[in-house]
Coordinates of C-alpha atoms in Angstrom, one line a residue:
M1 CA -0.5 0.3 0.1
R2 CA 1.8 3.2 -1.3
P3 CA 1.8 5.8 1.7
T4 CA -0.5 9.0 1.1
V5 CA 1.0 12.5 1.5
L6 CA -1.2 15.2 2.0
L7 CA 0.6 18.5 0.8
Y8 CA 0.2 22.2 1.2
V9 CA 0.7 24.5 -1.4
P10 CA 0.0 28.4 -0.9
G11 CA 0.2 30.6 -3.7
G12 CA 3.1 32.5 -5.3
G13 CA 6.8 31.0 -5.4
F14 CA 5.5 28.7 -3.1
Q15 CA 3.7 27.1 -5.6
L16 CA 7.2 26.5 -8.0
E17 CA 8.9 24.9 -5.0
S18 CA 5.5 22.3 -4.3
Q19 CA 5.8 21.3 -8.0
M20 CA 9.4 21.1 -7.6
L21 CA 9.1 19.2 -5.2
L22 CA 6.5 16.9 -6.7
D23 CA 9.8 14.9 -8.0
Q24 CA 10.9 13.5 -5.5
L25 CA 7.4 11.9 -4.2
E26 CA 7.4 9.3 -6.5
G27 CA 5.8 6.3 -5.0
V28 CA 3.1 8.3 -3.0
D29 CA -0.8 9.1 -3.2
L30 CA -1.0 12.9 -3.6
A31 CA -3.7 14.9 -1.7
L32 CA -3.0 19.2 -2.3
I33 CA -4.2 21.4 0.1
L34 CA -4.9 25.8 -1.0
P35 CA -5.7 28.6 0.2
G36 CA -10.0 29.3 -0.7
D37 CA -8.2 32.3 -3.3
S38 CA -5.2 30.4 -4.7
V39 CA -5.5 29.5 -8.4
I40 CA -5.2 26.4 -9.4
S41 CA -1.9 25.5 -11.7
P42 CA -2.4 23.0 -14.2
W43 CA -0.1 20.3 -12.7
M44 CA -2.5 19.8 -9.8
E45 CA -5.1 18.5 -11.7
A46 CA -3.9 15.1 -11.1
F47 CA -4.9 15.4 -7.6
P48 CA -7.6 16.1 -5.1
I49 CA -7.6 18.6 -4.6
H50 CA -8.3 20.9 -0.4
R51 CA -9.3 24.2 0.8
V52 CA -9.0 26.0 3.5
V53 CA -9.2 29.8 4.4
P54 CA -5.7 31.6 4.3
L55 CA -4.9 33.9 7.2
G56 CA -4.1 36.7 6.3
T57 CA -4.4 39.1 3.4
R58 CA -3.1 41.9 2.3
A59 CA -6.2 44.0 2.5
Q60 CA -6.6 42.4 6.6
R61 CA -4.2 42.3 8.6
S62 CA -5.4 42.9 11.9
R63 CA -4.9 40.6 14.9
W64 CA -8.3 39.6 15.8
H65 CA -9.2 39.1 11.7
T66 CA -5.5 36.2 12.4
I67 CA -7.7 35.1 14.7
R68 CA -10.5 34.1 13.0
R69 CA -9.3 32.7 10.1
F70 CA -7.2 30.9 12.4
G71 CA -10.1 29.8 14.1
R72 CA -10.8 28.5 10.4
N73 CA -8.4 26.7 8.8
L74 CA -8.3 25.0 11.8
W75 CA -11.2 23.6 11.9
Q76 CA -11.1 22.7 8.0
S77 CA -7.8 21.5 8.3
L78 CA -8.8 18.6 10.8
G79 CA -11.4 18.5 8.3
V80 CA -9.4 17.4 5.6
L81 CA -7.5 15.1 7.3
R82 CA -10.1 12.4 9.5
S83 CA -11.0 12.8 5.1
V84 CA -7.4 12.0 3.4
K85 CA -6.4 10.4 7.0
P86 CA -2.5 11.5 5.6
D87 CA 0.1 9.0 6.0
Y88 CA 1.4 12.3 6.1
V89 CA 1.8 16.2 6.1
V90 CA 4.1 18.3 4.2
C91 CA 4.5 21.8 3.8
I92 CA 7.0 24.6 1.9
G93 CA 7.1 28.0 3.8
S94 CA 4.2 29.4 4.2
S95 CA 2.2 30.2 7.2
I96 CA -0.4 28.3 5.9
C97 CA 0.4 25.2 7.1
V98 CA 0.7 26.3 10.9
P99 CA -3.0 25.1 11.8
G100 CA -2.9 21.4 10.1
F101 CA 0.0 20.9 11.7
A102 CA -1.3 21.1 15.2
V103 CA -4.0 18.8 14.1
A104 CA -1.6 16.3 12.4
K105 CA 0.1 17.1 15.3
L106 CA -2.4 15.8 17.9
M107 CA -3.7 13.3 15.4
G108 CA -0.6 11.4 16.1
V109 CA 0.2 12.3 12.2
P110 CA 4.2 13.1 10.9
R111 CA 4.5 16.5 10.1
V112 CA 7.7 17.6 7.3
Y113 CA 7.8 20.9 7.7
I114 CA 10.2 22.9 4.7
E115 CA 12.2 26.1 4.7
S116 CA 11.9 28.1 1.6
I117 CA 14.4 28.3 -0.9
T118 CA 14.3 32.2 -1.1
R119 CA 15.2 31.8 2.9
T120 CA 19.2 31.7 2.4
D121 CA 20.2 33.7 5.2
S122 CA 18.0 33.5 8.0
L123 CA 14.8 30.6 8.8
S124 CA 11.3 32.9 8.1
A125 CA 7.9 33.6 11.4
T126 CA 6.4 31.0 9.7
G127 CA 9.7 28.3 9.7
L128 CA 10.8 29.9 13.7
L129 CA 7.5 29.7 14.8
V130 CA 6.4 25.7 13.7
E131 CA 10.2 25.1 15.1
R132 CA 9.8 26.5 18.8
L133 CA 6.0 24.9 19.2
G134 CA 6.9 21.7 17.9
L135 CA 5.0 21.7 15.5
A136 CA 7.2 19.6 12.9
S137 CA 8.1 15.9 12.7
R138 CA 10.6 17.0 10.5
F139 CA 12.1 20.2 10.0
Y140 CA 14.2 19.7 6.5
V141 CA 16.3 23.8 5.7
Q142 CA 17.7 24.3 1.9
W143 CA 20.9 25.7 3.2
P144 CA 23.5 23.7 5.5
E145 CA 24.2 27.8 7.8
Q146 CA 21.1 27.1 9.1
V147 CA 21.4 23.8 10.7
A148 CA 24.0 25.7 12.5
G149 CA 24.4 23.1 16.2
R150 CA 20.2 22.3 15.6
S151 CA 20.1 19.7 16.4
D152 CA 15.8 19.4 15.6
R153 CA 17.4 21.1 12.4
H154 CA 18.5 18.7 8.8
Y155 CA 19.5 19.0 5.5
Q156 CA 19.7 16.5 2.9
G157 CA 20.8 18.8 0.8
C158 CA 19.4 20.7 -1.3
V159 CA 15.5 19.5 -1.3
L160 CA 14.0 21.7 -3.7

């Protein structure tokens, strides 16, 4: 039986990085989880697609707005995780996965966080949050300097 991977595919450059990751995910059944306002690229059409509310928008940046959206995303992520029953949840560098990682952790589903290849000097705010809250079972960085003696960060060459 092939493992099922639930892959968070945020918008923008993260979509390209997610597409690049597909080459590394051979031999798995893949389901995608996207922000509700994200465009579906042609490469995504071959996979089941699930939607969650994005945590923030450029127009709405208030904390209250973000907290409400976090709660909605959390609830939607619970529904997706119950429906898909993934063996792994994977995300590349975007905050949209934080609620889903929290739910997956409570459900005992392994979570893999991959820092964006664009983060050359330091971790992203999302990466720091995921790391501090212990939300990832495995935390990959794209640059060897980012390991810096941290046993919880892993560098395996360029994952993307």
